[in-house]
Amino acid sequence: MKKQHNYTVMHWGTWQVESSEGEIVAVKPVPWDKNPSRIGQSLPDAVTSQTRIRRPAVRAGYLQHGPASREGRGKEPFVEVSWEVALDLLARELRSVKARCGNEAIYGGSYGWASAGRFHHAQSQLHRFLKGFGGYTASTNTYSSAAGERILPHILGPLSPLHRQHTHFSELARECQLFVAIGGLPLRNAQVNGGGANDHMLQYWLDKMQANGTRFINISPVRNDLSAVPDAEWLAIRPGTDTALLLALSYVLIAESLYDQAFVASHTVGFAPYRAYLLGEHDGVAKTPAWAAAITGLDAQRIADLAREMARHRTMVNISWSIQRARQGEQAYWATVALTALLGQLGTPGGGLGFGYACTNLAGAVRKAFSGPRLPAGENAVDSVIPVARLSDMLLHPGETYEFDGQQRRYPDIRLVYWAGGNAFHHHQDINRLCEAWRRPETVVVHEQYWTAQAKFSDIVLPATTSLEREDIGSGGHDGFMIAMSAQIPPVGEARDDYAIFCDLAGRLGFGEAFSEGRDAGQWLRHLYEESRPRAQEEGIALPSFDDFWQQGVLEYSAPERPQNFSRRFSRRS
């Protein structure tokens, strides 16, 4: 593949890269990005940082004593070894665990976005490898929005498609009169997308909405959670009390007969017990503005007035992912759905509800969507799955039962943790408890680019390339762009891409051909791209040949005339 461009994609943006003699000298935002993130300017320093892992390394005690040595994890120095030694050691331990304990004893961690590229996506590569090896214990849910992911299918619909089908900002700019932001609309969060952010549009659209007269209310303990709208009203709520506010708003709508009785009758179930709960008929506690004021720290009169304003105006209620990241966090999402159902504005232009405007660069800005290039992962022969945030519980309490989504489940006995992409020590709760749990497995192996806390708490550390050191295809599938990502510099030190590592390891374990299907990385890129063309065609997107795409460097799909909107299914009027 002849390089005709110098693009790279990270989760926080797309850049043009300038390199010279094997070094990155500058990165520039692409011209179509309305508000590029400054994070990209760190790329030249990051790729050759002193913290880069340059050779395979094994914890000293593990190299000498094997899995019997666990207490030194996170404390002992590492010994650099050859790739041959590292992969032979890892292959031996994988075989041993499988033979003694079965594939359920292998946890395929790899939580995280890793690469914006679709082929060199560490999580996909690891899961394909472990499935080829016979399976593994997997995880479900996200740290970002797990409570919402579990409650919403029971009361409205799955979160992921809802997130992709938010009311488009263009419609909000035309029709929305009042935007109530529970948890704010922080610009800092909207810097990212799972497949790369190509055009940062939040500030642009908020400016449009303000210019057209939309009024914003920021309900958050933090004023600058809506810094993009300087004139927004700030209601400084106490952290963790959003559900009380939502219940009080619903109380006012019912007590003053401001709710949409026709919508409630035709589109909801369970109104009678909810009404009784709000009025205090069961527990003797009416969920009045005064009741909520004592909990939230907000003014009771302001709560009552806000409910009336929401009923009087075309209102969009947005609740951020942050609100549900707490014990009983699902209650705020449930209360938001109930409130917006009472307002009866679901399906109306510019009204309704949102779950994550500004949580990424995606919500409200989806363009033509199709399932882009993706690495086939195969089927997992092991049915053991844990909620991702129960990682420590699983390692500390093997064999114990727990309740999840209305079911009784059992924690597996994990002997080997395999992680590629992501960093549990960055996003998991209660790090001290995680440190204790992390010493329980016999073996911990990671693919990593930097000496992170997780790498230092591992036994076998394999150096991986960054996106700047390999060719890939950047595609989130929903933002209207596909980017040919060219390698800008050679691999740093002895780093290898995850695919090359797994090819070598699969060969040692007897399924190398099944894993690679006889393709090198470049051949996989071509294959995955060509395979995606029929899917694109089904969505009205005509993709050029792979060679033409690679030469052009950038593909942009036209935006649909009428973007997808999940709330239209509730519409009685337009």
XYZ file of C-alpha atoms in Angstrom:
574
model
C 0.000 0.000 0.000
C 1.503 3.268 -1.130
C 1.234 6.031 1.452
C -0.407 9.146 -0.003
C -1.336 10.848 3.248
C -0.291 11.349 6.864
C -3.444 10.899 8.914
C -3.780 9.304 12.304
C -6.872 8.859 14.440
C -7.136 8.830 18.212
C -10.296 8.803 20.288
C -10.053 12.539 20.777
C -9.502 13.507 17.142
C -7.982 13.094 13.708
C -4.687 14.734 12.817
C -2.261 15.271 10.020
C 1.163 14.167 11.188
C 4.555 15.464 10.134
C 7.477 13.099 10.658
C 11.155 13.241 9.810
C 13.859 10.584 10.105
C 11.687 8.310 12.213
C 10.432 10.992 14.603
C 7.123 12.830 14.926
C 7.843 16.535 14.637
C 4.330 18.015 14.557
C 0.630 17.194 14.533
C -2.003 19.455 13.025
C -5.777 19.182 13.331
C -7.604 18.312 10.141
C -9.220 21.333 8.459
C -12.789 20.048 8.806
C -12.676 19.808 12.616
C -14.661 22.750 14.019
C -13.164 22.661 17.518
C -10.155 20.288 17.685
C -8.985 18.933 21.012
C -5.631 20.144 22.274
C -4.824 16.660 23.586
C -3.440 15.743 20.184
C -0.517 18.080 20.656
C 0.910 15.606 23.172
C 1.446 12.895 20.550
C 5.051 13.725 19.577
C 6.229 13.522 23.192
C 4.076 10.539 24.138
C 5.215 8.191 21.399
C 8.874 8.302 22.489
C 8.254 8.905 26.192
C 10.756 7.561 28.707
C 7.896 5.431 30.016
C 7.595 3.468 26.740
C 8.112 -0.281 27.109
C 10.793 -1.181 24.606
C 11.420 -4.895 25.198
C 9.482 -7.858 26.617
C 9.872 -7.998 30.387
C 9.088 -10.531 33.101
C 8.775 -9.838 36.818
C 11.946 -11.103 38.508
C 10.234 -13.416 41.006
C 7.967 -14.858 38.346
C 10.883 -15.510 36.016
C 12.675 -17.404 38.777
C 9.804 -19.182 40.554
C 6.865 -19.072 38.138
C 3.242 -18.697 39.286
C 4.128 -19.645 42.861
C 5.520 -16.126 43.287
C 2.635 -13.649 43.645
C 3.344 -11.380 46.592
C 6.065 -9.598 44.663
C 3.572 -8.454 42.047
C 3.656 -4.671 41.976
C 6.870 -4.532 44.039
C 9.626 -6.447 42.260
C 11.792 -5.240 39.374
C 11.399 -6.590 35.849
C 13.938 -8.471 33.773
C 14.028 -7.789 30.036
C 13.951 -10.966 27.947
C 13.761 -11.888 24.283
C 10.447 -12.286 22.494
C 11.147 -15.998 22.183
C 11.574 -16.426 25.937
C 8.514 -14.308 26.766
C 6.176 -16.040 24.321
C 7.400 -19.530 25.245
C 6.789 -18.735 28.909
C 3.315 -17.364 28.221
C 2.339 -20.272 25.971
C 3.384 -22.713 28.686
C 1.235 -20.977 31.311
C -1.790 -20.787 29.018
C -1.546 -24.524 28.357
C -1.106 -25.241 32.051
C -4.152 -23.256 33.174
C -6.316 -24.736 30.442
C -5.252 -28.289 31.301
C -5.674 -27.908 35.075
C -8.653 -25.579 35.396
C -10.321 -25.182 32.017
C -10.782 -22.086 29.887
C -13.172 -20.504 32.382
C -10.101 -19.849 34.546
C -8.751 -17.376 31.946
C -10.090 -13.823 32.207
C -9.901 -11.828 28.977
C -9.862 -8.362 30.484
C -8.959 -5.827 27.868
C -11.536 -3.287 28.930
C -11.034 0.031 27.223
C -11.094 1.750 23.874
C -7.443 1.015 23.080
C -7.026 1.960 19.412
C -9.412 4.010 17.305
C -8.322 1.770 14.428
C -10.692 -1.066 13.603
C -8.121 -3.801 12.943
C -5.427 -3.041 15.514
C -8.074 -2.822 18.205
C -6.458 -4.630 21.106
C -9.681 -5.800 22.697
C -10.900 -7.383 19.447
C -7.532 -9.027 18.829
C -7.366 -10.507 22.332
C -10.907 -11.834 22.254
C -10.377 -13.420 18.837
C -7.205 -15.074 20.139
C -8.773 -16.390 23.352
C -11.826 -17.714 21.524
C -9.501 -19.554 19.172
C -7.763 -21.027 22.226
C -11.030 -22.464 23.513
C -12.739 -19.554 25.229
C -12.425 -17.380 28.327
C -14.364 -15.601 31.035
C -15.584 -12.330 29.563
C -17.069 -9.119 30.937
C -20.255 -7.239 30.191
C -21.361 -3.625 30.696
C -19.134 -0.569 30.870
C -17.729 1.611 33.604
C -19.240 4.552 31.724
C -22.931 3.717 31.905
C -23.545 0.267 33.412
C -26.581 1.169 35.524
C -28.242 2.831 32.554
C -27.394 -0.124 30.332
C -29.262 -2.455 32.678
C -32.315 -0.397 33.675
C -33.250 1.167 30.335
C -34.085 -2.074 28.455
C -36.708 -2.755 31.137
C -38.403 0.643 30.845
C -37.576 2.198 27.453
C -35.026 0.412 25.249
C -31.313 -0.521 25.023
C -28.949 2.360 25.793
C -26.537 1.887 22.895
C -29.031 2.477 20.058
C -30.696 5.201 22.110
C -27.336 6.952 22.352
C -26.833 6.749 18.589
C -30.355 7.999 17.883
C -30.575 11.116 20.023
C -32.514 14.041 18.605
C -30.047 15.740 16.272
C -28.629 19.104 17.307
C -29.956 20.638 14.092
C -33.500 19.857 15.249
C -32.775 21.123 18.744
C -31.486 24.377 17.279
C -34.770 24.822 15.395
C -37.281 23.629 17.957
C -35.952 23.323 21.529
C -36.989 26.145 23.864
C -35.627 24.786 27.150
C -32.689 22.405 27.587
C -32.398 20.957 31.090
C -28.932 19.441 31.534
C -28.790 17.127 34.549
C -25.058 16.699 35.057
C -24.259 19.501 32.619
C -22.848 19.391 29.096
C -19.083 19.446 29.692
C -17.028 20.172 26.594
C -14.137 18.140 28.001
C -16.116 14.905 27.664
C -17.215 15.640 24.108
C -13.599 15.497 22.926
C -13.831 11.731 22.379
C -15.537 9.038 20.336
C -14.987 5.300 20.370
C -13.826 5.164 16.759
C -12.214 8.588 16.760
C -13.695 12.084 16.795
C -13.445 13.671 13.371
C -15.425 16.867 13.840
C -15.920 18.308 17.335
C -19.342 19.903 16.998
C -20.733 20.452 20.499
C -19.705 24.101 20.865
C -20.866 24.831 17.315
C -24.344 23.451 17.929
C -24.735 24.965 21.391
C -23.916 28.346 19.866
C -26.601 27.733 17.231
C -29.143 26.815 19.889
C -28.355 29.909 21.944
C -28.610 32.121 18.884
C -32.062 30.685 18.187
C -33.257 31.344 21.726
C -32.857 28.022 23.530
C -32.537 28.546 27.283
C -30.195 26.237 29.218
C -30.330 25.085 32.833
C -27.289 23.361 34.330
C -28.230 21.059 37.211
C -24.869 20.068 38.633
C -22.639 20.633 41.669
C -20.097 22.123 39.229
C -20.771 25.432 37.483
C -18.412 24.848 34.555
C -20.161 21.608 33.606
C -21.940 23.900 31.148
C -19.152 26.384 30.467
C -19.994 26.301 26.755
C -23.133 28.315 27.576
C -22.038 31.234 29.802
C -25.614 32.453 30.313
C -26.953 29.099 31.471
C -28.805 29.104 34.771
C -26.933 27.072 37.374
C -28.820 25.014 39.953
C -26.099 23.820 42.338
C -27.549 20.502 43.431
C -25.923 18.331 46.102
C -24.060 15.370 44.574
C -26.102 12.194 44.383
C -29.511 13.780 44.997
C -30.768 14.074 41.414
C -33.463 11.420 41.878
C -35.112 13.447 44.640
C -35.259 16.475 42.338
C -36.742 14.425 39.500
C -39.409 12.986 41.784
C -40.368 16.448 43.018
C -40.654 17.764 39.465
C -42.964 14.859 38.650
C -44.955 15.554 41.815
C -45.663 19.117 40.695
C -46.770 17.982 37.241
C -49.272 15.563 38.784
C -50.443 17.709 41.701
C -51.125 20.675 39.414
C -52.502 18.558 36.526
C -49.736 19.765 34.215
C -48.891 16.327 32.898
C -49.970 15.017 29.490
C -52.773 12.666 30.485
C -53.378 11.427 26.939
C -49.722 10.466 26.440
C -49.557 8.741 29.810
C -52.692 6.752 28.975
C -51.523 5.705 25.504
C -47.773 5.212 25.927
C -47.022 4.166 29.524
C -47.759 1.497 32.107
C -47.650 1.792 35.884
C -48.909 5.354 36.277
C -51.275 4.639 39.185
C -48.657 3.197 41.588
C -46.162 5.888 40.558
C -48.706 8.610 41.259
C -49.500 7.036 44.621
C -45.803 6.919 45.503
C -45.254 10.572 44.598
C -48.290 11.686 46.605
C -47.113 9.702 49.635
C -50.111 7.390 49.768
C -47.976 4.379 50.736
C -45.196 5.774 52.912
C -46.824 8.978 54.132
C -44.115 11.104 52.484
C -45.238 13.259 49.584
C -42.351 13.975 47.204
C -42.980 17.716 47.242
C -40.536 20.460 46.276
C -40.055 21.165 49.990
C -39.169 17.517 50.597
C -36.676 17.585 47.707
C -35.248 20.948 48.778
C -34.112 19.495 52.102
C -32.293 16.725 50.236
C -30.896 18.558 47.208
C -30.057 21.951 48.683
C -32.101 23.659 45.964
C -34.838 26.203 46.605
C -38.295 24.631 46.851
C -39.947 27.440 44.917
C -37.368 27.127 42.132
C -38.090 23.393 41.882
C -41.814 24.034 41.529
C -41.284 26.804 38.986
C -38.942 24.606 36.945
C -41.607 21.909 36.644
C -44.077 24.497 35.374
C -41.551 25.873 32.882
C -40.824 22.404 31.558
C -44.538 21.781 30.994
C -45.012 25.166 29.323
C -42.075 24.977 26.883
C -40.707 22.534 24.328
C -38.216 20.873 26.689
C -35.298 18.499 26.215
C -34.224 16.760 29.424
C -30.712 15.319 29.257
C -29.136 13.222 31.991
C -25.413 12.556 31.859
C -23.728 9.208 32.313
C -22.066 10.499 35.477
C -25.356 10.563 37.381
C -25.783 6.776 37.236
C -22.217 5.983 38.327
C -23.235 5.436 41.935
C -25.041 2.958 44.133
C -28.679 2.905 43.011
C -27.600 5.046 40.065
C -30.284 3.466 37.904
C -32.970 5.265 39.914
C -32.135 8.665 38.403
C -32.431 7.261 34.873
C -35.765 5.642 35.712
C -37.026 8.884 37.250
C -35.922 10.824 34.151
C -37.899 8.534 31.857
C -40.936 8.905 34.130
C -40.628 12.699 34.190
C -40.364 13.032 30.433
C -43.285 10.638 29.974
C -45.391 12.897 32.179
C -44.360 15.891 30.084
C -45.584 13.989 27.022
C -42.950 15.481 24.757
C -41.311 12.273 23.592
C -41.515 12.298 19.823
C -42.045 16.038 19.525
C -39.517 18.106 17.524
C -36.882 19.434 19.922
C -38.424 17.856 23.006
C -38.060 14.617 24.924
C -35.039 13.170 26.659
C -31.398 12.323 26.141
C -28.941 9.978 27.817
C -25.563 11.481 27.212
C -25.470 14.629 25.138
C -21.821 15.745 25.577
C -20.771 12.439 27.154
C -18.992 11.775 23.871
C -18.837 13.639 20.582
C -21.496 11.298 19.202
C -24.866 12.002 20.834
C -26.926 14.413 18.775
C -24.371 14.509 15.973
C -24.704 11.079 14.319
C -24.383 11.163 10.575
C -24.831 8.298 8.134
C -24.362 5.093 10.116
C -23.268 1.663 9.002
C -21.322 -1.207 10.476
C -17.813 -0.415 9.251
C -14.737 -2.661 9.019
C -14.492 -4.981 11.994
C -12.382 -7.994 12.915
C -14.462 -11.182 13.267
C -14.066 -12.475 16.807
C -15.705 -15.885 16.571
C -17.795 -17.633 19.220
C -16.825 -17.975 22.866
C -17.130 -21.600 23.984
C -17.218 -20.436 27.626
C -20.435 -18.844 28.915
C -18.879 -17.310 32.042
C -19.427 -13.523 32.079
C -19.092 -10.966 34.872
C -20.127 -7.292 35.095
C -16.923 -5.412 34.356
C -16.990 -3.384 37.582
C -17.024 -6.613 39.642
C -13.449 -7.451 38.659
C -12.110 -7.207 42.222
C -15.077 -9.131 43.638
C -14.460 -11.939 41.150
C -10.771 -12.256 41.992
C -11.328 -12.014 45.753
C -14.367 -14.313 46.003
C -14.081 -17.189 43.519
C -17.035 -19.560 43.599
C -19.334 -17.198 45.507
C -22.743 -16.221 44.154
C -23.953 -12.710 43.407
C -27.058 -11.081 41.963
C -27.005 -9.323 38.609
C -29.915 -8.024 36.548
C -32.369 -10.195 38.450
C -30.279 -13.366 38.174
C -28.121 -15.384 40.554
C -24.628 -15.879 39.148
C -21.362 -17.421 40.323
C -17.862 -15.947 40.233
C -15.380 -18.143 38.339
C -12.011 -19.106 39.810
C -9.605 -17.066 37.680
C -6.016 -18.306 37.453
C -4.727 -16.213 34.528
C -5.601 -12.617 33.599
C -4.790 -11.553 30.036
C -5.102 -7.842 29.281
C -4.467 -6.002 26.022
C -5.611 -2.414 25.709
C -6.950 -0.423 28.643
C -5.755 -0.062 32.221
C -7.810 -1.365 35.135
C -5.741 0.702 37.570
C -6.951 3.809 35.784
C -10.696 3.221 35.718
C -11.570 0.640 38.395
C -12.985 1.724 41.737
C -11.159 1.295 45.076
C -7.580 0.866 43.859
C -6.311 -0.482 47.197
C -8.835 -3.298 47.002
C -7.900 -3.889 43.370
C -4.233 -4.217 44.370
C -5.202 -6.932 46.837
C -7.348 -8.716 44.265
C -4.722 -8.393 41.529
C -2.318 -10.580 43.529
C -4.740 -13.533 43.604
C -4.350 -14.977 40.058
C -1.366 -17.183 39.264
C -0.365 -15.173 36.194
C -1.097 -11.680 34.885
C -0.010 -10.756 31.368
C -0.464 -7.436 29.567
C 0.264 -5.926 26.190
C 1.201 -2.348 26.916
C 2.951 0.643 25.398
C 3.850 2.391 28.647
C 4.892 1.424 32.149
C 1.469 2.085 33.641
C 0.410 0.949 37.100
C -1.205 -2.103 35.543
C 1.983 -3.036 33.698
C 3.953 -2.720 36.936
C 1.439 -5.027 38.645
C 1.824 -7.744 36.007
C 4.078 -10.780 35.519
C 4.653 -10.823 31.766
C 4.700 -7.495 29.912
C 4.768 -7.442 26.110
C 5.577 -4.118 24.380
C 2.894 -3.025 21.907
C 3.029 -0.419 19.169
C 0.994 2.780 19.218
C -1.342 3.810 16.407
C 1.447 5.953 14.975
C 3.548 2.840 14.331
C 1.078 0.771 12.292
C -1.423 1.063 9.461
C -5.123 0.850 10.212
C -8.607 2.063 9.324
C -10.205 4.661 11.573
C -13.984 4.355 11.610
C -16.539 4.852 14.334
C -19.299 3.861 11.940
C -21.586 6.745 12.944
C -19.828 10.074 12.447
C -19.657 10.043 8.662
C -15.914 9.532 8.235
C -13.493 6.728 7.433
C -9.768 7.451 7.671
C -6.799 5.569 6.213
C -4.303 5.616 9.081
C -0.731 5.393 7.855
C 2.277 4.352 9.941
C 4.232 7.498 10.745
C 7.341 6.029 12.372
C 8.909 2.575 12.823
C 8.012 0.624 15.989
C 9.770 1.976 19.071
C 12.332 -0.470 20.434
C 11.186 -4.061 19.944
C 7.474 -3.225 20.124
C 5.118 -5.335 18.008
C 1.486 -4.816 17.122
C -1.029 -6.995 18.956
C -1.846 -8.965 15.822
C 1.792 -9.978 15.322
C 2.052 -10.994 18.982
C -1.058 -13.146 18.821
C -0.003 -14.724 15.518
C 3.250 -15.901 17.116
C 1.486 -17.068 20.258
C -1.291 -18.852 18.356
C 1.360 -20.642 16.319
C 2.959 -21.936 19.509
C -0.444 -23.140 20.723
C -1.408 -24.920 17.524
C -3.994 -22.632 15.922
C -1.853 -20.077 14.095
C -3.461 -20.630 10.694
C -6.982 -20.450 12.110
C -6.154 -17.183 13.857
C -4.431 -15.416 10.945
C -6.424 -17.067 8.127
C -3.208 -16.774 6.143
C -3.270 -12.968 6.055
C -0.726 -10.425 7.206
C -1.907 -7.112 8.705
C -2.030 -5.326 5.354
C -4.083 -8.093 3.792
C -6.496 -7.980 6.716
C -7.050 -4.242 6.211
C -7.917 -4.801 2.569
C -10.161 -7.773 3.410
C -12.078 -6.010 6.200
C -12.603 -2.908 4.078
C -13.867 -4.822 1.057
C -16.094 -6.915 3.311
C -17.735 -3.735 4.648
C -18.646 -2.357 1.215
C -21.884 -4.391 0.815
C -23.024 -3.306 4.300
C -22.348 0.302 3.360
C -24.282 -0.137 0.126
C -27.310 -1.313 2.107
C -27.250 2.059 3.883
C -26.917 4.006 0.657
C -23.160 4.562 0.989
C -21.021 3.813 -2.059
C -17.488 3.044 -0.895
C -14.663 3.169 -3.455
C -12.207 0.315 -3.877
C -9.680 -0.194 -1.125
C -6.830 1.125 -3.285
C -8.764 4.303 -4.078
C -9.683 4.740 -0.416
C -6.098 4.318 0.708
C -4.898 6.840 -1.838
C -7.560 9.394 -0.902
C -6.971 8.963 2.817
C -10.390 10.288 3.874
C -13.954 9.264 3.078
C -16.868 11.410 4.199
C -20.469 10.253 3.929
C -23.270 12.732 3.423
C -25.549 13.380 6.380
C -29.068 11.930 6.129
C -31.904 14.329 5.411
C -33.739 13.091 8.496
C -31.360 11.702 11.137
C -32.436 8.678 13.167
C -34.277 9.620 16.350
C -35.376 6.980 18.855
C -38.121 9.200 20.303
C -40.041 9.354 17.021
C -41.492 5.937 17.785
C -43.541 7.696 20.500
C -44.718 10.446 18.194
C -48.394 11.225 17.903
C -47.665 14.461 16.131
C -44.715 16.017 14.270
